[in-house]
Tab-separated table of C-alpha atoms and ligand atoms in Angstrom:
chain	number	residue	atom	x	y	z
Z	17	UNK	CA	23.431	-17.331	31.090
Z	18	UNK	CA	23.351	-19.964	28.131
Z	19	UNK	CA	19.653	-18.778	28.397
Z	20	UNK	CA	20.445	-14.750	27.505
Z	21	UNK	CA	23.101	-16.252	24.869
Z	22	UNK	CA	20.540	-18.176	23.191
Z	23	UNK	CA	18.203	-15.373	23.007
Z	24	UNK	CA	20.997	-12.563	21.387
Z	25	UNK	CA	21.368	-15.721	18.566
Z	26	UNK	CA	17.916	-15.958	18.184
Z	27	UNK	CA	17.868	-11.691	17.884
Z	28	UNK	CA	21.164	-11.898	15.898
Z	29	UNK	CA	19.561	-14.100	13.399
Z	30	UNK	CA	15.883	-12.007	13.127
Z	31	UNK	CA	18.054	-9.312	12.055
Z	32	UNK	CA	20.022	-11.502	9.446
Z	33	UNK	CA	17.180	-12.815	7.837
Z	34	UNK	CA	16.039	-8.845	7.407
Z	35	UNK	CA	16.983	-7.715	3.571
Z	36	UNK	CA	19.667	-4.987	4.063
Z	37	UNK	CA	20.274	-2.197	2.093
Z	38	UNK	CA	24.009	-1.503	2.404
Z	39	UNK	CA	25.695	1.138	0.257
Z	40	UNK	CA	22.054	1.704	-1.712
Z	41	UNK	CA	21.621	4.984	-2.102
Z	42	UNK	CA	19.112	7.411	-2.832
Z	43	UNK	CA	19.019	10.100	-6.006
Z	44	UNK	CA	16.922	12.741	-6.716
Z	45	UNK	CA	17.188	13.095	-10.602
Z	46	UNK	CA	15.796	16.174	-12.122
Z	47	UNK	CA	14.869	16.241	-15.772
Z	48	UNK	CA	15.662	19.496	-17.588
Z	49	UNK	CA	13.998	18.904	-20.680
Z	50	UNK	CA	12.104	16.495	-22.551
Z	51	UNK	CA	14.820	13.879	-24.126
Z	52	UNK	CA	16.087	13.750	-20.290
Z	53	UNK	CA	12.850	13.230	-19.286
Z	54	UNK	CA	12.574	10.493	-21.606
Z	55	UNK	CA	15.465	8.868	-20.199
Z	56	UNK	CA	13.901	8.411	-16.783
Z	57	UNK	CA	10.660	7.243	-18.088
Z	58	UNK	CA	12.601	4.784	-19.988
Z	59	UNK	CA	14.446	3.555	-17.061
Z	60	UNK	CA	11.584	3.694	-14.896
Z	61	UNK	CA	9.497	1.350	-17.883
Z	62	UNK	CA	12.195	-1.141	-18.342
Z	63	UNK	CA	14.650	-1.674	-15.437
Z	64	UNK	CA	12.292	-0.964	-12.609
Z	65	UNK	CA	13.919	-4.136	-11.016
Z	66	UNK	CA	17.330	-3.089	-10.553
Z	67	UNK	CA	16.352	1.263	-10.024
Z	68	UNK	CA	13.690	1.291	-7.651
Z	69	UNK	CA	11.699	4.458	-8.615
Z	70	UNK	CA	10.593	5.633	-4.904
Z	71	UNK	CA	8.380	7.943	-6.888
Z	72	UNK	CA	6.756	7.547	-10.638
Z	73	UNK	CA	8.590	10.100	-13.073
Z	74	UNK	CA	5.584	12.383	-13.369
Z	75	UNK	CA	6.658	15.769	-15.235
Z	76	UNK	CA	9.303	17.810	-15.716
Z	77	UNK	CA	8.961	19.748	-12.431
Z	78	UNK	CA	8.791	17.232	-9.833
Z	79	UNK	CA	12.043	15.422	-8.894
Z	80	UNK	CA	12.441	11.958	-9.277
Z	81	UNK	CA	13.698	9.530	-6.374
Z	82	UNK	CA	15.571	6.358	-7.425
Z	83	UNK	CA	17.429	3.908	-5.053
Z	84	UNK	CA	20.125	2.317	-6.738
Z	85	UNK	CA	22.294	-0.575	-5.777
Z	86	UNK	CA	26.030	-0.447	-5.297
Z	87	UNK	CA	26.470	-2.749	-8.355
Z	88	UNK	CA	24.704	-0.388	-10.391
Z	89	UNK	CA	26.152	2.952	-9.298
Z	90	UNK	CA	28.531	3.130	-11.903
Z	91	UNK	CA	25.676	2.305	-14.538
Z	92	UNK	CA	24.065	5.009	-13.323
Z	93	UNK	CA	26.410	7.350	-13.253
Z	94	UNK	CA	26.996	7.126	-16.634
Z	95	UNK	CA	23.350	7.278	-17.213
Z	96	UNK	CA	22.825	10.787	-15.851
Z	97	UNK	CA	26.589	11.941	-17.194
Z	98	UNK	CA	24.991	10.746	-20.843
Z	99	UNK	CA	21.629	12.689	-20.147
Z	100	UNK	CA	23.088	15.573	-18.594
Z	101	UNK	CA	20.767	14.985	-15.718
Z	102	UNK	CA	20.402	16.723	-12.390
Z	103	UNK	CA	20.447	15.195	-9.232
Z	104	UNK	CA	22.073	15.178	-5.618
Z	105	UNK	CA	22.608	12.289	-3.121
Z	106	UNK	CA	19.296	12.543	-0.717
Z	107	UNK	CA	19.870	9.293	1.077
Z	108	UNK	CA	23.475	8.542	1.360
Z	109	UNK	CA	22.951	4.891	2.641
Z	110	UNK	CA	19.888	3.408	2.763
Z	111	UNK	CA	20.599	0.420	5.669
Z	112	UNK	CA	21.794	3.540	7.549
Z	113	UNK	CA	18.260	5.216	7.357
Z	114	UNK	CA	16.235	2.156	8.080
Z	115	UNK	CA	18.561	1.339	11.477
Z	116	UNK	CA	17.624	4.924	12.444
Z	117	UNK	CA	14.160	5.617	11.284
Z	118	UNK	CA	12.967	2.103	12.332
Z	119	UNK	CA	10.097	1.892	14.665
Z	120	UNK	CA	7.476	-0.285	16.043
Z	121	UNK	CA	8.725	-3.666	17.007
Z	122	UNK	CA	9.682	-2.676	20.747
Z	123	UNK	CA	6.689	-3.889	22.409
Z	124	UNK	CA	6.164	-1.305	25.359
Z	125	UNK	CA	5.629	-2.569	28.889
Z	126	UNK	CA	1.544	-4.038	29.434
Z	127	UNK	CA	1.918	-2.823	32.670
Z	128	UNK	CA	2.041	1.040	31.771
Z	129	UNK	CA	-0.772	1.011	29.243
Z	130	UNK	CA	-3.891	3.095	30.358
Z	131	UNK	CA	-6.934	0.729	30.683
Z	132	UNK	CA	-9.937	1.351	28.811
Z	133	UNK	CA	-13.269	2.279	30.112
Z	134	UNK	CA	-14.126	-1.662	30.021
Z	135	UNK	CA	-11.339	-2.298	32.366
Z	136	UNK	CA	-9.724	-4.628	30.179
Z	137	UNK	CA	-5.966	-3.727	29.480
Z	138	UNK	CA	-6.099	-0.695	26.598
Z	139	UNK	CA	-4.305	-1.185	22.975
Z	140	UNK	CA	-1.078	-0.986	23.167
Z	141	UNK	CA	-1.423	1.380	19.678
Z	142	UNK	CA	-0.263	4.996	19.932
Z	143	UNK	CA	0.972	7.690	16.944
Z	144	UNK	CA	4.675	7.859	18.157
Z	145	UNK	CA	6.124	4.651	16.563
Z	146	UNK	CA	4.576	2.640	13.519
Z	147	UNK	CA	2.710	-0.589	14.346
Z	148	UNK	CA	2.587	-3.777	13.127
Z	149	UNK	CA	-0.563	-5.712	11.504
Z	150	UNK	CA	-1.793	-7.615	14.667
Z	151	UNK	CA	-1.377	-4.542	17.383
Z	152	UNK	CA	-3.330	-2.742	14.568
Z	153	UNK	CA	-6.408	-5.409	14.377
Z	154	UNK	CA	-6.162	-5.198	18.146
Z	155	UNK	CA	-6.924	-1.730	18.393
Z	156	UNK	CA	-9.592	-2.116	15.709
Z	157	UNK	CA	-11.286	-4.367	17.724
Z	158	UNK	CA	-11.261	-2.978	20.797
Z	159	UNK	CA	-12.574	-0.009	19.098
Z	160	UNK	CA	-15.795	-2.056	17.879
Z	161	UNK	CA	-16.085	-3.932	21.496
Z	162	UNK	CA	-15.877	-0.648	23.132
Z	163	UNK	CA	-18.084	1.702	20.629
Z	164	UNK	CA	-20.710	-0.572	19.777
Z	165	UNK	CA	-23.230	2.403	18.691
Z	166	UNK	CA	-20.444	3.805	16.275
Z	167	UNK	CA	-18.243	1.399	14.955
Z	168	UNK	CA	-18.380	-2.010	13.190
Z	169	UNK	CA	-15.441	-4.487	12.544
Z	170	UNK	CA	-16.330	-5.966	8.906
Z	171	UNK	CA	-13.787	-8.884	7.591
Z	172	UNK	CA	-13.906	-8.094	3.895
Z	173	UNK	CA	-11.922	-11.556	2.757
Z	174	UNK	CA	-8.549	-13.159	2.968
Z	175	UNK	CA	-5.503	-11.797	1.814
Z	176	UNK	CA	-3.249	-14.345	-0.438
Z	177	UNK	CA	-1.225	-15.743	3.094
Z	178	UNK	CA	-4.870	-16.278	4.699
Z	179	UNK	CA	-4.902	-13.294	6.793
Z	180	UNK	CA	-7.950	-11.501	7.065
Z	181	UNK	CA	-8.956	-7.971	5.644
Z	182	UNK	CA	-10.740	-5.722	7.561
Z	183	UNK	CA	-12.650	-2.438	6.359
Z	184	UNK	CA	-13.929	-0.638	9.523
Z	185	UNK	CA	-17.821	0.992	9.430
Z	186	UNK	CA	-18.038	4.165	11.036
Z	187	UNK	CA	-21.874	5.366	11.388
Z	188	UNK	CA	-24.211	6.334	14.514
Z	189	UNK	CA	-26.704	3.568	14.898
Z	190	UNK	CA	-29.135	6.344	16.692
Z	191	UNK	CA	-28.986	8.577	13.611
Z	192	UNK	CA	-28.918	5.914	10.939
Z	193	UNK	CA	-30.772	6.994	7.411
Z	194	UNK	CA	-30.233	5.342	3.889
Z	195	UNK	CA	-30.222	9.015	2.878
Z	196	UNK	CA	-26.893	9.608	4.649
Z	197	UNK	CA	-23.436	10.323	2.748
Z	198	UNK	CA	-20.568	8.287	2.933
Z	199	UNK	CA	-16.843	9.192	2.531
Z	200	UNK	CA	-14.942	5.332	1.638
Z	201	UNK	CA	-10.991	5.631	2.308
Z	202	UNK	CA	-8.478	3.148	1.899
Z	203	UNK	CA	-4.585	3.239	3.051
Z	204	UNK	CA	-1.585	1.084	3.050
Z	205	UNK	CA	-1.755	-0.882	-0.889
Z	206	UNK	CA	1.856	-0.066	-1.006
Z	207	UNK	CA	3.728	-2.176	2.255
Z	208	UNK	CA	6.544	0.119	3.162
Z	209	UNK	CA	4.289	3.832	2.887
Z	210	UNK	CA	3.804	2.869	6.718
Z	211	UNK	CA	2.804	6.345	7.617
Z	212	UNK	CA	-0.279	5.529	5.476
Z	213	UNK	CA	-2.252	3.385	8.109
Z	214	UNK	CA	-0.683	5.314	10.795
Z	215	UNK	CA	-3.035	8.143	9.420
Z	216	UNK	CA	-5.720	5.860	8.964
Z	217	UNK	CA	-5.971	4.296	12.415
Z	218	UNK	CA	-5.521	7.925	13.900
Z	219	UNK	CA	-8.586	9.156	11.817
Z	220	UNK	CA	-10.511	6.000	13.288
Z	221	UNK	CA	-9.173	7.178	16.462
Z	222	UNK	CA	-10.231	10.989	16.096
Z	223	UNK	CA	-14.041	10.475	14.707
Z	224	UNK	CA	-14.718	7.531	17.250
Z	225	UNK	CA	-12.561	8.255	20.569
Z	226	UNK	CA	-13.024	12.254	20.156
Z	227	UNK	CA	-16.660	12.046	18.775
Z	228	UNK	CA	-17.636	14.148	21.738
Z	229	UNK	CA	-15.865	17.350	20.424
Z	230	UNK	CA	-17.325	16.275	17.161
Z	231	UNK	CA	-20.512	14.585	16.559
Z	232	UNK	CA	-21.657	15.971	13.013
Z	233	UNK	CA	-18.686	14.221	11.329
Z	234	UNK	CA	-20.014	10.472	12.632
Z	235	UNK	CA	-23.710	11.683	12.817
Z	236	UNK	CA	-24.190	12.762	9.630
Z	237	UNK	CA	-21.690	10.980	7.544
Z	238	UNK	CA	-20.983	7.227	7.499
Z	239	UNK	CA	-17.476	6.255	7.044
Z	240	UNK	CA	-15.959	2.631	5.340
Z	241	UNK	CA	-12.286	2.781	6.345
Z	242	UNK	CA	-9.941	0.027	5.111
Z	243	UNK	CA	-6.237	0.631	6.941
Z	244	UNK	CA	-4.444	-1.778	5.576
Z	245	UNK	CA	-4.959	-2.796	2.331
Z	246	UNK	CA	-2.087	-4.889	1.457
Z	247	UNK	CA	-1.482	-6.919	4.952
Z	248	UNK	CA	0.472	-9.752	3.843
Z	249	UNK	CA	2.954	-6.818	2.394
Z	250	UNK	CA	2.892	-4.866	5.541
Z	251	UNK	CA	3.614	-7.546	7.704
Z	252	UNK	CA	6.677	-8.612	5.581
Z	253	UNK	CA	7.694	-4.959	5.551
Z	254	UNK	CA	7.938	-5.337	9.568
Z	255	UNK	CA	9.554	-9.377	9.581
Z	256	UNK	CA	12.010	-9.259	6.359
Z	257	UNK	CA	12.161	-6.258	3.948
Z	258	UNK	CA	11.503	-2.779	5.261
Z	259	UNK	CA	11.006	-1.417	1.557
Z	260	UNK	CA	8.650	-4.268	0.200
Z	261	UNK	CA	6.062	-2.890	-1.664
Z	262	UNK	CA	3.728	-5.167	-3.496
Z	263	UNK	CA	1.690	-8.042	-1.951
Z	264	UNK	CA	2.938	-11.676	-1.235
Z	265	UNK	CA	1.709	-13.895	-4.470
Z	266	UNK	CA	4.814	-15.632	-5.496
Z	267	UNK	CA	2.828	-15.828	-9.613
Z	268	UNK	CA	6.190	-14.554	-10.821
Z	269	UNK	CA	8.555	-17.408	-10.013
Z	270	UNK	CA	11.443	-15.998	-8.571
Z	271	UNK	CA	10.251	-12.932	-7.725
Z	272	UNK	CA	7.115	-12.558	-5.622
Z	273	UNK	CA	4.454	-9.958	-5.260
Z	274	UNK	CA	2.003	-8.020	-7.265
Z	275	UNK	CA	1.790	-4.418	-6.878
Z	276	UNK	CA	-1.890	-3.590	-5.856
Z	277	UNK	CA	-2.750	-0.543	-7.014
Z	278	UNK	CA	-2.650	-0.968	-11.142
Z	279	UNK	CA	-4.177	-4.002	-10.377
Z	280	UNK	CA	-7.582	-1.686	-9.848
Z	281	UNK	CA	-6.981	-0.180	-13.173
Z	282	UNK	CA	-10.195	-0.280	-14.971
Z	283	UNK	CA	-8.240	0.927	-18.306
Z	284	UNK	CA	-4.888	-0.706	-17.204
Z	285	UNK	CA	-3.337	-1.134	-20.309
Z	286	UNK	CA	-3.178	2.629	-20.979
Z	287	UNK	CA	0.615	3.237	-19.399
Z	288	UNK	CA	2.953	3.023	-16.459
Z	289	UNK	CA	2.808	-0.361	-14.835
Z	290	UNK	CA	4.929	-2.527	-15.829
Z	291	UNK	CA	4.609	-5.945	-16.913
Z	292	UNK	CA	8.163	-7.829	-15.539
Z	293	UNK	CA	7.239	-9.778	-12.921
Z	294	UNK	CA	10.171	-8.577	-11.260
Z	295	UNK	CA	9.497	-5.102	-11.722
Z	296	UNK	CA	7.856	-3.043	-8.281
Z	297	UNK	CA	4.930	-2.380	-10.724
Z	298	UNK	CA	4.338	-5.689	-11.807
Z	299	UNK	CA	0.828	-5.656	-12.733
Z	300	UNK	CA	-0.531	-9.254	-12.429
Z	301	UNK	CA	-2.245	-11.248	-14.997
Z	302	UNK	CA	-5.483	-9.240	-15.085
Z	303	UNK	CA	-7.607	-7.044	-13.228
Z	304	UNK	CA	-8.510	-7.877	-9.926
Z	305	UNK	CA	-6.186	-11.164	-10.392
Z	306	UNK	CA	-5.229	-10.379	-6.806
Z	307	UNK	CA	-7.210	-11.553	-3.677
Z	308	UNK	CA	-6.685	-8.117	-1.805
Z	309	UNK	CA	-8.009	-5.854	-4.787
Z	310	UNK	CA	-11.119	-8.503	-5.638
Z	311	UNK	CA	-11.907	-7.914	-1.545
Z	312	UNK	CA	-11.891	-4.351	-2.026
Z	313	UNK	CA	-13.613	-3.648	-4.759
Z	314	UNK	CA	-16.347	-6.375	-3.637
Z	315	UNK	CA	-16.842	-4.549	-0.169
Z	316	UNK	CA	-16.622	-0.969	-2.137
Z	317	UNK	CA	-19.242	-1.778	-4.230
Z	318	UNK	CA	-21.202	-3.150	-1.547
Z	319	UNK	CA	-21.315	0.034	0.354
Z	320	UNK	CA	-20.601	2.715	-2.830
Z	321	UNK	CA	-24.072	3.302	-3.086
Z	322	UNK	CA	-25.767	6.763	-4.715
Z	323	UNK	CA	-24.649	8.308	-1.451
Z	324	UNK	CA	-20.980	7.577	-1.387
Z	325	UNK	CA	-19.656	10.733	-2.417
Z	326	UNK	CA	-15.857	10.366	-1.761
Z	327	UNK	CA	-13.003	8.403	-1.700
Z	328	UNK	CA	-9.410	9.049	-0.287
Z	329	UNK	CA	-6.521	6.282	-0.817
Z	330	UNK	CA	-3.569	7.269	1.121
Z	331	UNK	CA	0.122	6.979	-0.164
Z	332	UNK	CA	3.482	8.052	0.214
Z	333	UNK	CA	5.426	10.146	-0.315
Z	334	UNK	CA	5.557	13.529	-2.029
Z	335	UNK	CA	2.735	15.194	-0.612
Z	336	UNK	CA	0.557	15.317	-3.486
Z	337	UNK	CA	-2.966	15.485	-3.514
Z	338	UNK	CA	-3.896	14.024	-7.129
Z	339	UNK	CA	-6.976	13.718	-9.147
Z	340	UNK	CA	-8.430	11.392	-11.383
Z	341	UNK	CA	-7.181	10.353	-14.189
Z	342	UNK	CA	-4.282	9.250	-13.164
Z	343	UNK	CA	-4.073	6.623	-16.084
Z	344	UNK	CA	-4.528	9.546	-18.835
Z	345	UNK	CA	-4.301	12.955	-19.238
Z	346	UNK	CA	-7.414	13.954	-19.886
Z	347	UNK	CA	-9.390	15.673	-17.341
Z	348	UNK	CA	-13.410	14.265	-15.681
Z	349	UNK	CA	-16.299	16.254	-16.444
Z	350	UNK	CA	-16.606	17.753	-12.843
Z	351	UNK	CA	-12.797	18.250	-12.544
Z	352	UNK	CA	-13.512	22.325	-11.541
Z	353	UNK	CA	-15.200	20.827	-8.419
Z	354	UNK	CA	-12.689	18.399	-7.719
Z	355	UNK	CA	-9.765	20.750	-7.838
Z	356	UNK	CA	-11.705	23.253	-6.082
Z	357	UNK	CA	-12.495	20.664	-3.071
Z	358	UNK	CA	-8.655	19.689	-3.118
Z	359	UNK	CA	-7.774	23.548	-2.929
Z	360	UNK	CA	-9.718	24.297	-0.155
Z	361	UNK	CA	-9.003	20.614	1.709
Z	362	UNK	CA	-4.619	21.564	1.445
Z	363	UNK	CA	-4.655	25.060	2.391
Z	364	UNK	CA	-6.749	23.874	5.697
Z	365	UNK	CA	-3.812	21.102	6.585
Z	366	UNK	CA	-1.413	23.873	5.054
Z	367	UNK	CA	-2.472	26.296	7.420
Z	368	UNK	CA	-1.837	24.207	10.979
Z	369	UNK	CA	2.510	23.461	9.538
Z	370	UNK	CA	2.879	25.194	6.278
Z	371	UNK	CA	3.330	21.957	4.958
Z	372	UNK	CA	3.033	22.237	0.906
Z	373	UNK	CA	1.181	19.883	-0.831
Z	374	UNK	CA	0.716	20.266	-5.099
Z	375	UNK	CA	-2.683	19.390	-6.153
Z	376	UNK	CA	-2.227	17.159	-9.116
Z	377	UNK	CA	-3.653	18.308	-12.395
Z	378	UNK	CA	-3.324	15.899	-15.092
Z	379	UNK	CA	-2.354	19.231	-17.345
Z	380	UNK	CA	1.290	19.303	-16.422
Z	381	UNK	CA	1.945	15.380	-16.614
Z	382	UNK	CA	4.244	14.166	-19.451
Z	383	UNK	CA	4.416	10.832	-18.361
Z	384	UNK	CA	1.265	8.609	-17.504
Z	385	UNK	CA	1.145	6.893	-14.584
Z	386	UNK	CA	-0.477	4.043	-13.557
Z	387	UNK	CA	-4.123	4.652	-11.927
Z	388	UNK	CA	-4.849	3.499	-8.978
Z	389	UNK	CA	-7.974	2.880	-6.369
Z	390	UNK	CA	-9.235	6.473	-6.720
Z	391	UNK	CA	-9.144	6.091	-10.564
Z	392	UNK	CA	-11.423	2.545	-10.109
Z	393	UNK	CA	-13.413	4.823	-7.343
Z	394	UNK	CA	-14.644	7.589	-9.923
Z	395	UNK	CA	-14.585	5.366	-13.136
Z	396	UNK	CA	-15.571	2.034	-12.071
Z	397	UNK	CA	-17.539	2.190	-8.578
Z	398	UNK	CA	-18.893	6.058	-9.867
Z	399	UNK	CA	-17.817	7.942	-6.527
Z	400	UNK	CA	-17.506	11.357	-7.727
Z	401	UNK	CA	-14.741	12.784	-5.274
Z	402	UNK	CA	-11.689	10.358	-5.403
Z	403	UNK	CA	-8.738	11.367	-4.756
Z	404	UNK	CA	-5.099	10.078	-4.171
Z	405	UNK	CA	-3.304	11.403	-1.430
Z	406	UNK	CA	0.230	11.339	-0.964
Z	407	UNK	CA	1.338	11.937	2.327
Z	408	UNK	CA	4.645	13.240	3.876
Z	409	UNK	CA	7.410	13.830	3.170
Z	410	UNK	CA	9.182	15.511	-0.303
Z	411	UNK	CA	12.153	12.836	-0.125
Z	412	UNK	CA	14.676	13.621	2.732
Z	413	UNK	CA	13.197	10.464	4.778
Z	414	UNK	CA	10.609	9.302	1.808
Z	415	UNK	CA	9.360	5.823	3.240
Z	416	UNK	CA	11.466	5.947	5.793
Z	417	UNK	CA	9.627	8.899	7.374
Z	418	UNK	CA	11.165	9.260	10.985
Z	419	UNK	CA	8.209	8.014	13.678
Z	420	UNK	CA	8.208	11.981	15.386
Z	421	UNK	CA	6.685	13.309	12.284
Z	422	UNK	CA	3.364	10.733	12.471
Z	423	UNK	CA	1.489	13.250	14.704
Z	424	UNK	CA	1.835	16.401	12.893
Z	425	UNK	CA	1.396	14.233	9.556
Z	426	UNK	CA	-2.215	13.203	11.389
Z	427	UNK	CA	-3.105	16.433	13.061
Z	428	UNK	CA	-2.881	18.729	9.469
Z	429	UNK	CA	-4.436	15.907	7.673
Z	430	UNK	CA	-6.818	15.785	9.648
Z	431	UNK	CA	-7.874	19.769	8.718
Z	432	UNK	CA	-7.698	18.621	5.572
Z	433	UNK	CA	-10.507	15.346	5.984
Z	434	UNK	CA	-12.872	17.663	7.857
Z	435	UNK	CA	-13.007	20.093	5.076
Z	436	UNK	CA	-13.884	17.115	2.853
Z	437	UNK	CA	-16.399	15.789	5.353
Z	438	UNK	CA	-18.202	19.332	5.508
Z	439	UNK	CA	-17.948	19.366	1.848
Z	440	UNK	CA	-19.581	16.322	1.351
Z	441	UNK	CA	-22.582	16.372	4.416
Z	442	UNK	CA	-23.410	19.211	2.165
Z	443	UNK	CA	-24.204	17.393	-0.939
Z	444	UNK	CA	-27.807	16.661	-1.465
G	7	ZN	ZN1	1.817	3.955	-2.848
């Protein structure tokens, strides 16, 4: 009995120790012209550490997200009274959302797991809850114990809290040729986009555990997939702050964490990150300051080759699928072939939901954001198809994307990844 009461402290105080979100909510601002619009971009620039901008203030037709804290609702208020602005509750309290949407720490019974064809006891991984960092290396390396001809478990480097990275090969030992494509893709920079690696492990899952109905994606193509990009973040996300979103490196005094993805800026000084340590954007000191980002871009270039023809970093939320430049508005050479290959890649994973996703043209954006790994994929490592994805949904969960919509997220991105995989087999 004193037994069970020690344990419901011990859960009591987990749950204390867990940032909570009481009374934040959610807006969805809408700009109607350009001084509004200004307004946003202004908050978003210089008080990203009270408003946390859920999504970047991109043009005048897309909505804006902000989460703002009680002490600063009647701030805001005023703000979008002043500014004529807008915008309707979408997330009425935020704690409210994470105590519902929250998935992935019950740990189901070993007993009930299938067993693998090694007889050992199977992953405990599946696509109906999110996981956390070590049941995902788990399943990564069963993978590579199990699929030795297929897939190969590569530590890239340590993350800032000594964990270690891995990027996962994907590529048929019996069909190996230095004259095969690659695709490179990359997925949870930002901590609290969980449904990022959730995608990622799946696609591990689909090309190596359902290679059978599929061999030409793993014969002919070789695949570098890195699922969790920011782990020290992720894990954090799980233990203490469900909407942490930069890494762990406590640089910036009181507040910790640089955001990862300006970090691979390769013209970072061009807009949209900010520079407050504080701030959800913070930058960092320089380029690549950050161990995670100096892993990644040493393994990318180790692999981004001649034949590496694209890469996909996966975000949330919005459902976007966004070209380079993301850090200016002009347009690549070759940006008629990218658009075209994003065209035909969305209306495959439209066609299985309807799900709408805009294709990002950097035509329509008043406000420039900061680039991330795709811009560093095309610019810096010279992969010619890099794209960022942002995955489900438009807002009505945003991060907090319930754990029932991970499969159908997965199965119509999935359409979507084979049309780029055809695509790019076919490049000579
Ligand atoms: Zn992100």
């Amino acid at each position: 009995m004193r037994f069970l009461l020690l344990l419901a402290l011990l859960a009591a105080s987990a749950l204390a120790a867990q940032k909570r979100y009481d009374g934040y909510k959610v807006f969805q601002v809408k700009a109607k012209d350009l001084p509004s619009f200004h307004a946003i971009a202004q908050l978003y620039t210089e008080q990203s550490s009270i408003y946390d901008f859920w999504t970047e203030p991109r043009s005048l037709d897309d909505p804006i997200d902000i989460m703002v804290p009680p002490t600063y609702m009647q701030a805001f208020d005023q703000l979008l009274q002043t500014h004529n602005l807008h915008h309707r509750v979408k997330i009425a309290d935020v704690q409210s959302a994470i105590e519902t949407n929250l998935k992935g720490q019950a740990a189901p019974s070993v007993a009930q797991e299938p067993r693998s064809r090694s007889g050992s006891l199977r992953y405990k991984l599946n696509w109906t809850e999110y996981h956390d960092y070590t049941t995902i290396v788990l399943f990564l390396a069963e993978l590579a114990q199990n699929y030795p001809d297929i897939v190969t478990l590569i530590t890239i480097g340590k993350t800032h809290e000594n964990r270690e990275m891995y990027m996962v090969k994907i590529s048929n030992t019996q069909t190996a040729s230095p004259t095969k494509n690659a695709i490179i893709v990359d997925g949870g920079i930002h901590a609290r986009e969980w449904i990022s690696p959730a995608w990622n492990t799946w696609l591990i899952h689909e090309l190596v555990e359902n290679y059978a109905a599929h061999p030409q994606y793993v014969d002919n193509l070789d695949w570098y997939i890195l699922p969790v990009m920011n782990p020290d973040g992720y894990v954090y996300s799980f233990a203490d702050d469900r909407l942490w979103r930069k890494n762990r490196n406590p640089v910036n005094g009181p507040c910790v964490g640089i955001d990862l993805n300006p970090i691979f800026l390769f013209a970072r000084t061009e807009g949209g990150a900010a520079g407050n340590g504080c701030d959800q954007t913070y930058h960092g000191p320089a380029a690549f300051s950050e161990d995670e980002s100096a892993n990644v871009r040493d393994a990318v270039l180790s692999v981004a080759n001649g034949r590496t023809q694209a890469y996909l970093t996966y975000h949330s939320y919005g459902q976007y699928w966004l070209t380079p430049w993301g850090y200016t508005a002009d347009l690549p050479e070759d940006y008629p072939q990218l658009f075209d290959l994003a065209q035909n890649a969305v209306n495959s994973l439209t066609a299985v939901y309807g799900t709408q996703y805009t294709i990002g043209s950097s035509t329509n954006v008043l406000y420039v954001a900061s680039g991330g790994s795709d811009d560093w994929a095309k610019g810096g490592a010279g992969i010619p198809y890099s794209y960022t994805v942002e995955l489900r949904d438009t807002g009505d969960f945003g991060f907090l994307l319930p754990a029932d919509q991970i499969i159908p997220n997965n199965l119509e991105m999935w359409e979507a990844m084979k049309v780029v995989a055809e695509y790019v087999t076919g490049i000579v």
